[in-house]
CSV table of C-alpha atoms in Angstrom, one decimal:
chain,number,residue,atom,x,y,z
K,87,MET,CA,-21.6,-3.5,-250.3
K,88,SER,CA,-18.4,-4.9,-249.0
K,89,ALA,CA,-16.3,-8.3,-250.8
K,90,ALA,CA,-17.7,-10.0,-247.5
K,91,ASP,CA,-21.4,-8.8,-247.5
K,92,LEU,CA,-21.5,-9.7,-251.7
K,93,ALA,CA,-19.8,-13.5,-250.6
K,94,ARG,CA,-22.4,-14.1,-248.1
K,95,LEU,CA,-25.1,-12.3,-250.4
K,96,GLN,CA,-24.3,-15.1,-253.1
K,97,PHE,CA,-23.6,-17.8,-251.1
K,98,ALA,CA,-27.4,-17.4,-248.7
K,99,ALA,CA,-29.2,-16.7,-252.1
K,100,THR,CA,-27.8,-20.2,-253.7
K,101,THR,CA,-28.0,-22.1,-250.6
K,102,GLY,CA,-31.9,-20.6,-249.5
K,103,ILE,CA,-32.7,-21.4,-253.4
K,104,HIS,CA,-31.1,-24.9,-253.3
K,105,TRP,CA,-32.7,-25.5,-250.1
K,106,LEU,CA,-36.1,-25.6,-251.0
K,107,PHE,CA,-35.3,-28.0,-253.7
K,108,VAL,CA,-33.6,-30.2,-251.2
K,109,ILE,CA,-36.6,-30.1,-248.0
K,110,LEU,CA,-39.1,-30.9,-251.4
K,111,THR,CA,-36.6,-34.1,-252.4
K,112,MET,CA,-36.5,-35.3,-248.6
K,113,GLY,CA,-40.4,-34.8,-247.3
K,114,LEU,CA,-42.2,-36.2,-250.9
K,115,VAL,CA,-39.6,-39.0,-251.6
K,116,PRO,CA,-40.3,-41.7,-248.4
K,117,ILE,CA,-44.3,-40.6,-249.4
K,118,VAL,CA,-43.9,-41.8,-253.0
K,119,ALA,CA,-42.3,-44.8,-252.0
K,120,PHE,CA,-45.1,-45.5,-249.1
K,121,LEU,CA,-47.4,-45.1,-252.2
K,122,HIS,CA,-45.3,-47.6,-253.9
K,123,THR,CA,-45.5,-50.5,-251.2
K,124,ARG,CA,-48.9,-50.3,-250.6
K,125,ALA,CA,-49.6,-50.0,-253.9
K,126,ALA,CA,-47.3,-53.0,-255.0
K,127,TYR,CA,-49.0,-55.7,-252.0
K,128,THR,CA,-52.7,-54.3,-252.4
K,129,ARG,CA,-54.7,-57.6,-254.2
K,130,ASP,CA,-57.7,-55.6,-255.4
K,131,PRO,CA,-56.8,-55.2,-258.8
K,132,ALA,CA,-58.8,-52.2,-259.5
K,133,ARG,CA,-57.8,-50.3,-256.5
K,134,ARG,CA,-54.4,-51.9,-257.5
K,135,ALA,CA,-54.4,-50.0,-260.1
K,136,VAL,CA,-55.7,-46.7,-258.7
K,137,ARG,CA,-52.7,-46.6,-256.1
K,138,GLU,CA,-50.5,-47.5,-259.2
K,139,ARG,CA,-51.4,-44.9,-261.0
K,140,MET,CA,-50.8,-42.2,-257.9
K,141,THR,CA,-47.5,-43.5,-257.4
K,142,ARG,CA,-46.2,-42.8,-260.6
K,143,PHE,CA,-48.0,-39.3,-260.3
K,144,TRP,CA,-46.6,-38.7,-257.1
K,145,GLY,CA,-43.2,-39.8,-258.4
K,146,GLN,CA,-43.6,-38.1,-261.1
K,147,LEU,CA,-43.3,-34.5,-259.3
K,148,TYR,CA,-40.1,-35.7,-257.5
K,149,VAL,CA,-38.3,-36.6,-260.0
K,150,ILE,CA,-38.9,-33.1,-261.8
K,151,ASN,CA,-37.7,-31.8,-258.6
K,152,TYR,CA,-34.8,-33.8,-258.4
K,153,ALA,CA,-33.8,-33.7,-261.6
K,154,VAL,CA,-33.8,-29.5,-261.2
K,155,GLY,CA,-32.2,-29.7,-257.8
K,156,ILE,CA,-29.6,-31.4,-258.7
K,157,VAL,CA,-28.6,-28.9,-261.3
K,158,THR,CA,-28.4,-26.5,-258.3
K,159,GLY,CA,-26.7,-28.5,-256.3
K,160,LEU,CA,-23.5,-29.0,-258.4
K,161,VAL,CA,-23.0,-25.2,-257.8
K,162,MET,CA,-23.0,-25.3,-254.0
K,163,GLU,CA,-19.1,-26.9,-253.4
K,164,PHE,CA,-17.2,-25.2,-256.0
K,165,GLN,CA,-18.7,-22.1,-253.7
K,166,PHE,CA,-15.8,-23.1,-251.2
K,167,GLY,CA,-13.3,-22.7,-253.4
K,168,LEU,CA,-14.6,-19.3,-255.2
K,169,SER,CA,-15.3,-17.1,-252.3
K,170,TRP,CA,-14.5,-18.9,-249.2
K,171,SER,CA,-11.0,-20.7,-249.5
K,172,GLY,CA,-9.8,-19.7,-246.2
K,173,LEU,CA,-12.8,-21.8,-244.6
K,174,SER,CA,-11.4,-24.6,-247.0
K,175,LYS,CA,-8.1,-24.1,-245.4
K,176,PHE,CA,-8.8,-23.9,-242.3
K,177,ALA,CA,-11.2,-26.7,-241.7
K,178,GLY,CA,-10.9,-28.9,-245.2
K,179,ASN,CA,-9.0,-31.2,-243.2
K,180,VAL,CA,-12.5,-32.2,-241.0
K,181,PHE,CA,-15.4,-31.2,-243.0
K,182,GLY,CA,-14.2,-32.2,-246.4
K,183,ALA,CA,-14.8,-35.9,-246.1
K,184,PRO,CA,-18.3,-35.4,-245.1
K,185,LEU,CA,-19.1,-33.4,-247.8
K,186,ALA,CA,-17.0,-35.8,-250.3
K,187,LEU,CA,-19.6,-38.5,-248.8
K,188,GLU,CA,-22.7,-36.1,-249.3
K,189,THR,CA,-21.2,-35.9,-253.2
K,190,LEU,CA,-21.1,-39.6,-253.9
K,191,ILE,CA,-24.3,-40.5,-252.2
K,192,ALA,CA,-26.4,-37.5,-253.6
K,193,PHE,CA,-24.8,-37.4,-257.2
K,194,PHE,CA,-23.9,-41.4,-257.7
K,195,ALA,CA,-25.7,-43.6,-255.1
K,196,GLU,CA,-29.3,-41.7,-255.1
K,197,SER,CA,-29.5,-40.6,-258.7
K,198,THR,CA,-28.0,-44.7,-259.5
K,199,PHE,CA,-31.0,-45.7,-257.5
K,200,LEU,CA,-33.5,-43.0,-259.1
K,201,GLY,CA,-33.0,-43.8,-262.4
K,202,MET,CA,-33.2,-47.9,-261.8
K,203,TRP,CA,-36.9,-47.1,-260.3
K,204,ILE,CA,-37.8,-44.7,-263.2
K,205,PHE,CA,-36.5,-47.4,-266.0
K,206,GLY,CA,-37.8,-50.1,-264.0
K,207,TRP,CA,-41.5,-49.9,-264.1
K,208,GLY,CA,-42.6,-53.2,-265.7
K,209,ARG,CA,-39.3,-54.5,-265.9
K,210,LEU,CA,-38.1,-55.2,-262.6
K,211,SER,CA,-39.6,-57.8,-260.2
K,212,ARG,CA,-41.9,-56.7,-257.6
K,213,GLY,CA,-39.3,-56.7,-254.5
K,214,ALA,CA,-36.8,-55.2,-256.5
K,215,HIS,CA,-38.5,-52.0,-257.5
K,216,ILE,CA,-39.8,-51.2,-254.3
K,217,ALA,CA,-36.5,-51.8,-252.5
K,218,LEU,CA,-35.3,-49.5,-255.1
K,219,ILE,CA,-37.8,-46.5,-254.4
K,220,TRP,CA,-36.4,-47.3,-250.6
K,221,LEU,CA,-33.0,-47.2,-250.8
K,222,VAL,CA,-33.8,-43.6,-252.7
K,223,ALA,CA,-35.0,-42.6,-249.7
K,224,LEU,CA,-32.9,-43.7,-247.2
K,225,THR,CA,-30.1,-42.3,-250.1
K,226,ALA,CA,-31.9,-38.8,-249.8
K,227,TYR,CA,-31.5,-39.0,-246.1
K,228,ALA,CA,-27.9,-39.9,-245.8
K,229,SER,CA,-26.4,-37.3,-248.0
K,230,ALA,CA,-28.7,-35.0,-245.6
K,231,TYR,CA,-26.8,-36.8,-242.7
K,232,TRP,CA,-23.4,-36.0,-244.2
K,233,ILE,CA,-23.7,-32.2,-244.8
K,234,MET,CA,-25.2,-31.6,-241.5
K,235,ILE,CA,-22.4,-33.0,-239.7
K,236,ALA,CA,-20.3,-30.4,-241.9
K,237,ASN,CA,-23.3,-27.6,-241.3
K,238,GLY,CA,-22.7,-29.0,-237.6
K,239,PHE,CA,-19.2,-29.0,-236.8
K,240,MET,CA,-19.2,-25.4,-238.2
K,241,GLN,CA,-21.8,-24.4,-235.9
K,242,HIS,CA,-20.5,-26.5,-233.0
K,243,PRO,CA,-17.1,-27.8,-233.9
K,244,VAL,CA,-16.1,-30.8,-232.4
K,245,GLY,CA,-13.1,-34.0,-232.3
K,246,TYR,CA,-10.5,-31.8,-233.3
K,247,GLU,CA,-7.6,-29.9,-232.5
K,248,ILE,CA,-5.6,-26.6,-234.1
K,249,ARG,CA,-2.1,-27.0,-235.5
K,250,ASP,CA,-0.2,-24.4,-237.2
K,251,GLY,CA,-3.3,-22.7,-237.5
K,252,VAL,CA,-4.9,-24.8,-239.8
K,253,ALA,CA,-8.1,-27.8,-237.6
K,254,HIS,CA,-7.0,-30.9,-238.1
K,255,LEU,CA,-9.6,-34.2,-237.5
K,256,THR,CA,-8.4,-36.2,-233.9
K,257,ASP,CA,-11.8,-38.2,-232.9
K,258,PHE,CA,-14.3,-39.0,-236.1
K,259,GLY,CA,-16.5,-40.3,-234.0
K,260,ALA,CA,-17.2,-37.4,-232.1
K,261,LEU,CA,-17.4,-35.3,-235.4
K,262,LEU,CA,-20.4,-38.2,-236.3
K,263,ALA,CA,-22.2,-37.5,-233.4
K,264,ASN,CA,-21.8,-34.1,-232.8
K,265,PRO,CA,-25.3,-33.4,-231.0
K,266,ASN,CA,-25.8,-29.9,-233.4
K,267,ALA,CA,-25.9,-32.3,-236.5
K,268,LEU,CA,-28.3,-35.2,-234.7
K,269,LEU,CA,-30.8,-32.1,-233.2
K,270,ALA,CA,-30.4,-30.3,-236.7
K,271,LEU,CA,-31.2,-33.4,-238.3
K,272,LEU,CA,-34.1,-34.6,-236.8
K,273,HIS,CA,-35.7,-30.9,-236.7
K,274,ILE,CA,-35.2,-30.8,-240.9
K,275,THR,CA,-36.4,-34.5,-241.5
K,276,LEU,CA,-39.7,-33.4,-239.5
K,277,ALA,CA,-39.5,-29.9,-241.9
K,278,ALA,CA,-39.2,-31.9,-244.5
K,279,LEU,CA,-42.4,-34.3,-243.6
K,280,THR,CA,-44.1,-31.7,-243.0
K,281,VAL,CA,-43.4,-30.3,-246.6
K,282,GLY,CA,-44.0,-32.9,-248.6
K,283,GLY,CA,-47.7,-33.6,-246.4
K,284,VAL,CA,-48.9,-30.1,-247.1
K,285,LEU,CA,-47.8,-30.7,-250.6
K,286,VAL,CA,-49.6,-33.7,-251.3
K,287,ALA,CA,-52.7,-33.0,-249.5
K,288,GLY,CA,-53.2,-29.0,-251.3
K,289,ILE,CA,-52.7,-30.8,-254.5
K,290,SER,CA,-55.2,-33.4,-253.8
K,291,ALA,CA,-57.6,-31.1,-252.4
K,292,TYR,CA,-57.4,-28.6,-255.5
K,293,HIS,CA,-58.3,-31.9,-257.6
K,294,PHE,CA,-61.3,-31.8,-255.4
K,295,ALA,CA,-61.7,-27.9,-255.5
K,296,ARG,CA,-61.8,-27.7,-259.4
K,297,GLY,CA,-64.0,-30.9,-259.8
K,298,SER,CA,-61.7,-32.8,-262.2
K,299,GLU,CA,-62.4,-36.2,-263.5
K,300,ASP,CA,-59.9,-37.3,-261.7
K,301,ALA,CA,-61.1,-35.9,-258.6
K,302,ASP,CA,-61.8,-39.4,-257.0
K,303,GLN,CA,-58.2,-40.8,-256.8
K,304,PHE,CA,-56.7,-38.7,-254.7
K,305,ARG,CA,-58.9,-39.9,-251.8
K,306,GLY,CA,-56.4,-41.4,-250.7
K,307,SER,CA,-53.3,-38.9,-251.3
K,308,LEU,CA,-55.0,-36.1,-249.6
K,309,ARG,CA,-56.1,-38.3,-246.3
K,310,LEU,CA,-51.9,-39.6,-245.9
K,311,GLY,CA,-51.0,-36.0,-246.7
K,312,VAL,CA,-52.7,-34.7,-243.7
K,313,VAL,CA,-52.1,-36.9,-241.8
K,314,VAL,CA,-48.1,-36.7,-242.3
K,315,GLY,CA,-48.5,-32.9,-242.3
K,316,ALA,CA,-50.7,-32.9,-239.1
K,317,VAL,CA,-48.2,-35.3,-237.5
K,318,ALA,CA,-44.8,-33.9,-239.1
K,319,SER,CA,-46.0,-30.6,-238.1
K,320,PHE,CA,-46.5,-30.9,-234.1
K,321,PHE,CA,-43.2,-32.5,-233.8
K,322,VAL,CA,-41.4,-30.5,-235.9
K,323,VAL,CA,-42.0,-27.6,-232.6
K,324,ILE,CA,-40.8,-30.0,-230.2
K,325,ALA,CA,-37.6,-30.7,-232.5
K,326,GLY,CA,-36.6,-27.2,-232.2
K,327,ASP,CA,-36.9,-26.5,-228.9
K,328,LEU,CA,-34.9,-29.3,-227.7
K,329,GLN,CA,-31.9,-27.4,-229.7
K,330,LEU,CA,-32.0,-24.5,-226.8
K,331,PRO,CA,-30.3,-25.7,-224.4
K,332,LEU,CA,-27.6,-27.2,-226.2
K,333,LEU,CA,-27.2,-23.5,-228.2
K,334,ARG,CA,-27.3,-21.6,-224.9
K,335,ARG,CA,-24.4,-23.5,-223.8
K,336,THR,CA,-22.4,-23.3,-227.1
K,337,GLN,CA,-24.0,-20.3,-228.7
K,338,PRO,CA,-25.2,-17.5,-226.0
K,339,MET,CA,-26.0,-14.9,-228.2
K,340,LYS,CA,-27.7,-16.5,-230.6
K,341,THR,CA,-30.4,-17.6,-228.0
K,342,ALA,CA,-29.6,-13.9,-226.0
K,343,ALA,CA,-31.2,-12.7,-228.9
K,344,LEU,CA,-33.8,-14.8,-229.5
K,345,GLU,CA,-35.0,-14.7,-226.1
K,346,GLY,CA,-35.1,-11.6,-225.2
K,347,GLY,CA,-31.8,-11.9,-222.7
K,348,ASP,CA,-29.1,-9.7,-221.4
K,349,VAL,CA,-26.9,-9.3,-225.2
K,350,GLU,CA,-24.5,-6.8,-223.4
K,351,ARG,CA,-23.6,-9.1,-220.7
K,352,VAL,CA,-23.1,-11.5,-223.7
K,353,GLU,CA,-21.3,-9.7,-225.6
K,354,ALA,CA,-19.0,-8.6,-223.0
K,355,ARG,CA,-18.5,-11.8,-222.2
K,356,LEU,CA,-17.8,-13.0,-225.9
K,357,VAL,CA,-14.8,-9.7,-226.4
K,358,GLN,CA,-13.4,-11.0,-223.0
K,359,GLU,CA,-13.2,-14.6,-224.4
K,360,HIS,CA,-12.3,-13.8,-228.4
K,361,GLY,CA,-10.7,-10.2,-228.5
K,362,PRO,CA,-13.4,-7.3,-230.3
K,363,GLY,CA,-15.8,-8.2,-232.9
K,364,ASP,CA,-19.7,-7.5,-234.4
K,365,TYR,CA,-20.9,-10.0,-231.8
K,366,VAL,CA,-24.8,-8.4,-232.1
K,367,PHE,CA,-24.5,-8.8,-235.9
K,368,ALA,CA,-28.2,-8.3,-237.5
K,369,HIS,CA,-29.8,-9.5,-234.4
K,370,ASP,CA,-33.4,-7.3,-236.1
K,371,TRP,CA,-33.1,-9.9,-238.8
K,372,LEU,CA,-32.3,-13.0,-236.9
K,373,ARG,CA,-35.5,-12.1,-234.5
K,374,LEU,CA,-37.8,-11.3,-237.4
K,375,SER,CA,-36.8,-14.7,-239.2
K,376,MET,CA,-37.4,-16.7,-236.1
K,377,ASP,CA,-40.9,-14.9,-235.6
K,378,VAL,CA,-41.9,-16.0,-239.3
K,379,MET,CA,-40.7,-19.5,-239.3
K,380,THR,CA,-42.6,-19.8,-235.1
K,381,ILE,CA,-45.8,-17.6,-236.8
K,382,ILE,CA,-46.1,-19.7,-239.8
K,383,GLY,CA,-44.7,-23.1,-238.4
K,384,ASN,CA,-47.6,-22.9,-235.9
K,385,THR,CA,-50.2,-21.9,-238.2
K,386,VAL,CA,-49.3,-24.5,-240.5
K,387,SER,CA,-50.1,-27.2,-237.5
K,388,THR,CA,-52.9,-26.1,-236.9
K,389,VAL,CA,-54.5,-25.9,-240.0
K,390,THR,CA,-53.5,-29.4,-241.0
K,391,LEU,CA,-54.8,-30.5,-237.1
K,392,ILE,CA,-58.0,-29.6,-237.7
K,393,ALA,CA,-58.0,-30.9,-241.7
K,394,VAL,CA,-57.7,-34.4,-239.8
K,395,PHE,CA,-61.0,-33.7,-238.8
K,396,LEU,CA,-62.6,-32.1,-241.6
K,397,LEU,CA,-62.0,-35.4,-243.4
K,398,ARG,CA,-64.5,-37.3,-241.4
K,399,LYS,CA,-67.2,-34.8,-242.3
K,400,ASP,CA,-65.5,-34.9,-246.0
K,401,TRP,CA,-65.4,-31.4,-246.2
K,402,LEU,CA,-61.9,-31.3,-247.8
K,403,VAL,CA,-63.8,-33.5,-250.3
K,404,ARG,CA,-67.2,-31.5,-250.2
K,405,ARG,CA,-66.6,-28.1,-249.5
K,406,ARG,CA,-64.6,-26.4,-252.3
K,407,PRO,CA,-63.5,-23.1,-250.5
K,408,VAL,CA,-61.9,-25.8,-247.3
K,409,ALA,CA,-60.4,-27.0,-250.7
K,410,LEU,CA,-58.9,-23.9,-251.5
K,411,LEU,CA,-57.5,-23.3,-248.3
K,412,MET,CA,-55.8,-26.2,-248.1
K,413,THR,CA,-53.8,-25.9,-251.3
K,414,ALA,CA,-53.2,-22.0,-250.2
K,415,MET,CA,-51.0,-24.0,-247.5
K,416,ILE,CA,-48.5,-25.3,-250.0
K,417,PRO,CA,-45.9,-22.4,-249.8
K,418,PHE,CA,-46.3,-21.8,-246.1
K,419,PRO,CA,-43.8,-24.7,-244.8
K,420,PHE,CA,-41.2,-23.6,-247.4
K,421,ILE,CA,-41.5,-20.2,-246.1
K,422,ALA,CA,-40.7,-21.1,-242.7
K,423,SER,CA,-38.3,-23.5,-243.8
K,424,ALA,CA,-36.4,-21.2,-245.3
K,425,ALA,CA,-36.6,-19.0,-242.3
K,426,GLY,CA,-35.0,-21.7,-239.6
K,427,TRP,CA,-32.1,-21.9,-241.8
K,428,VAL,CA,-31.9,-18.0,-241.8
K,429,VAL,CA,-31.7,-18.5,-238.0
K,430,ARG,CA,-29.3,-21.4,-237.8
K,431,GLU,CA,-26.7,-20.0,-240.3
K,432,MET,CA,-27.1,-16.0,-239.1
K,433,GLY,CA,-27.1,-16.5,-235.6
K,434,ARG,CA,-23.5,-17.9,-235.4
K,435,GLN,CA,-22.2,-14.8,-236.5
K,436,PRO,CA,-19.3,-13.4,-237.0
K,437,TRP,CA,-17.8,-16.9,-236.8
K,438,ILE,CA,-17.8,-19.0,-240.3
K,439,VAL,CA,-16.7,-21.7,-237.7
K,440,TYR,CA,-17.7,-21.0,-234.1
K,441,GLY,CA,-15.4,-19.3,-232.1
K,442,GLU,CA,-12.3,-20.2,-234.6
K,443,LEU,CA,-12.7,-18.9,-238.3
K,444,THR,CA,-14.1,-15.6,-238.6
K,445,VAL,CA,-16.4,-14.8,-242.0
K,446,GLU,CA,-13.5,-11.9,-243.0
K,447,ASP,CA,-10.5,-14.4,-242.1
K,448,ALA,CA,-12.4,-17.1,-244.4
K,449,LEU,CA,-13.4,-14.9,-247.6
K,450,SER,CA,-11.1,-15.3,-250.7
K,451,PRO,CA,-9.0,-12.4,-251.7
K,452,VAL,CA,-11.3,-11.8,-254.7
K,453,GLY,CA,-12.2,-8.0,-255.6
K,454,ARG,CA,-15.4,-6.8,-255.6
K,455,THR,CA,-16.0,-6.3,-259.3
K,456,SER,CA,-16.1,-10.1,-259.7
K,457,LEU,CA,-18.0,-11.2,-256.5
K,458,ALA,CA,-21.1,-9.0,-258.1
K,459,VAL,CA,-21.2,-10.0,-261.2
K,460,SER,CA,-20.6,-13.8,-260.1
K,461,CYS,CA,-23.6,-12.9,-257.8
K,462,ALA,CA,-25.9,-11.5,-260.3
K,463,VAL,CA,-25.1,-14.5,-262.6
K,464,PHE,CA,-25.4,-17.0,-260.0
K,465,VAL,CA,-28.9,-15.6,-258.7
K,466,ALA,CA,-30.2,-14.9,-261.9
K,467,ILE,CA,-30.0,-18.9,-262.7
K,468,PHE,CA,-30.6,-20.0,-259.6
K,469,LEU,CA,-34.1,-18.0,-259.8
K,470,ALA,CA,-34.8,-19.4,-263.2
K,471,LEU,CA,-34.0,-23.1,-262.2
K,472,ALA,CA,-36.7,-22.3,-259.2
K,473,VAL,CA,-39.3,-21.0,-261.9
K,474,THR,CA,-38.7,-23.6,-264.3
K,475,ASN,CA,-39.1,-26.4,-261.1
K,476,TRP,CA,-42.5,-25.0,-259.7
K,477,THR,CA,-43.7,-24.5,-263.4
K,478,LEU,CA,-43.4,-27.7,-263.9
K,479,ILE,CA,-44.6,-28.9,-261.0
K,480,ALA,CA,-47.5,-27.1,-261.6
K,481,ARG,CA,-48.2,-28.3,-264.8
K,482,PHE,CA,-47.9,-31.5,-264.2
K,483,ALA,CA,-50.0,-31.3,-260.9
K,484,ARG,CA,-52.8,-29.4,-262.8
K,485,ARG,CA,-52.9,-32.2,-265.5
K,486,GLY,CA,-53.5,-34.9,-263.0
K,487,PRO,CA,-52.6,-38.5,-263.0
K,488,SER,CA,-54.6,-39.6,-266.5
K,489,ALA,CA,-51.6,-37.5,-268.3
K,490,THR,CA,-48.3,-39.1,-265.9
K,491,GLN,CA,-45.7,-40.1,-268.1
K,492,LEU,CA,-43.5,-42.0,-265.3
K,493,GLY,CA,-43.8,-45.2,-265.5
K,494,SER,CA,-46.4,-45.6,-268.5
K,495,THR,CA,-46.0,-48.0,-271.3
K,496,GLU,CA,-46.4,-48.5,-274.9
K,497,PRO,CA,-46.1,-50.7,-277.5
K,498,LEU,CA,-43.0,-51.4,-279.7
K,499,ALA,CA,-43.5,-51.3,-283.2
K,500,ASP,CA,-44.1,-54.7,-283.8
K,501,GLU,CA,-46.9,-55.0,-281.2
K,502,ALA,CA,-48.8,-51.7,-282.1
K,503,ASP,CA,-51.4,-54.1,-284.4
K,504,GLY,CA,-52.4,-56.6,-282.0
K,505,GLU,CA,-52.5,-55.3,-278.5
K,506,SER,CA,-53.1,-52.0,-276.6
K,507,ALA,CA,-50.0,-50.5,-274.3
K,508,GLU,CA,-52.6,-51.5,-271.4
K,509,GLY,CA,-53.4,-54.7,-272.1
K,510,SER,CA,-50.9,-56.6,-272.9
K,511,GLY,CA,-47.1,-57.5,-271.9
K,512,GLY,CA,-47.6,-58.6,-268.0
K,513,GLY,CA,-48.0,-62.5,-267.1
K,514,PRO,CA,-49.3,-64.0,-264.0
K,515,GLY,CA,-47.9,-61.2,-262.0
K,516,GLY,CA,-49.7,-58.3,-263.2
K,517,GLY,CA,-49.5,-55.8,-266.9
K,518,PRO,CA,-46.8,-53.8,-267.3
K,519,GLY,CA,-47.1,-50.8,-265.5
K,520,ASP,CA,-48.4,-53.1,-262.7
K,521,PRO,CA,-45.5,-53.1,-259.6
K,522,GLY,CA,-45.9,-56.5,-259.0
K,523,GLY,CA,-45.8,-57.3,-262.6
K,524,GLY,CA,-43.2,-59.0,-264.9
K,525,PRO,CA,-40.4,-58.0,-266.9
K,526,GLY,CA,-42.6,-56.1,-269.0
K,527,GLY,CA,-43.3,-58.0,-272.3
K,528,GLY,CA,-40.8,-56.5,-274.1
K,529,ARG,CA,-42.2,-52.7,-273.4
K,530,ARG,CA,-40.3,-49.9,-273.6
K,531,VAL,CA,-40.8,-46.9,-270.4
K,532,VAL,CA,-41.8,-43.7,-270.9
K,533,VAL,CA,-39.8,-41.0,-268.9
K,534,PRO,CA,-41.4,-37.4,-267.7
K,535,VAL,CA,-40.8,-35.1,-271.3
K,536,LEU,CA,-39.5,-32.1,-269.4
């Protein structure tokens, strides 16, 4: 493999694995925020206790994914200097600011709000605690927006001019309103909600299939996951189609390859505009990825829509094979999303900034040996983190809400003799674990032991 191939393989592998963390974060956090809000404003004490327990259960899975995923995110931006210094030199003046804002939001604002939410159980007022989880959701999507602004410039550069071989930003508004970025963000948002909904529905169905003692607590989560997955998976197809007219104008070779158009005519046009080059790179992989995304996406949409009707007959609860089928659907939205990312990134080859900078010109002057070693190390570490993440999620998902540690409280040493961890510390607003409770009665909050 050439140095360019090794650098591309490293970035593709690390980005692809990191993306699996990101899309689950985006898909799960609004569900957790909704569950927390609903639990906090439930009047019936027994129902409120169940909903609060389920909020903590799903919140714990979210925290695990976020904590491990943040480690993979630390590496991503360093690769611009490690392997793609030519890209940084050419376009750093344009997408440096969006990348910096994404880093500030994801690694500072989002993590700060999440930490306050984790340690706020039993300590903060109901309104403040709910506001924190919605701020976590807001910053998660704000982070995605900024990263898509940077990526959108690479796909469809706008709001810039070239001076001395370097891109300089001339219209920040055009950069922020880049249709390539905004349409992709809509598509990604719906894909993420599909991932989150199917995961919630699948884990809930699993507890019914195995006859878990906590199964009845998953009824609301099962219903919510199925509905979110069905609605989001239906509209994600529409959002994908909305991008095609823009791509036909801005990336004609990608659409020609995907739609079976006249590739030779498009190639001749690109050669005339940009000079000789390999403009039909890896089109077989491009079409394969598109087919995988389309087939799996349509399958998920069909299954979740059917599941909505099966809910009315309680088949997802009473029929074990049907519940297991819903559980088996969990990996499919992830696969479809990864295939979609391959289509988006591979389809603009040979450009790294479309029409302006090729992959070869963006490559850092690093030897093959160094790139081979770094590629092997990075991919191994990322795979280990992915395995760790899913092992932890599977372990805590199987244990159910009764074993959830996030937000649970226990008495301090001087309180242990006179009261239980669940029965004291709350005032009129409820117990220490109640989203609407008071400061918490001098208790300490237990966070997940990963």
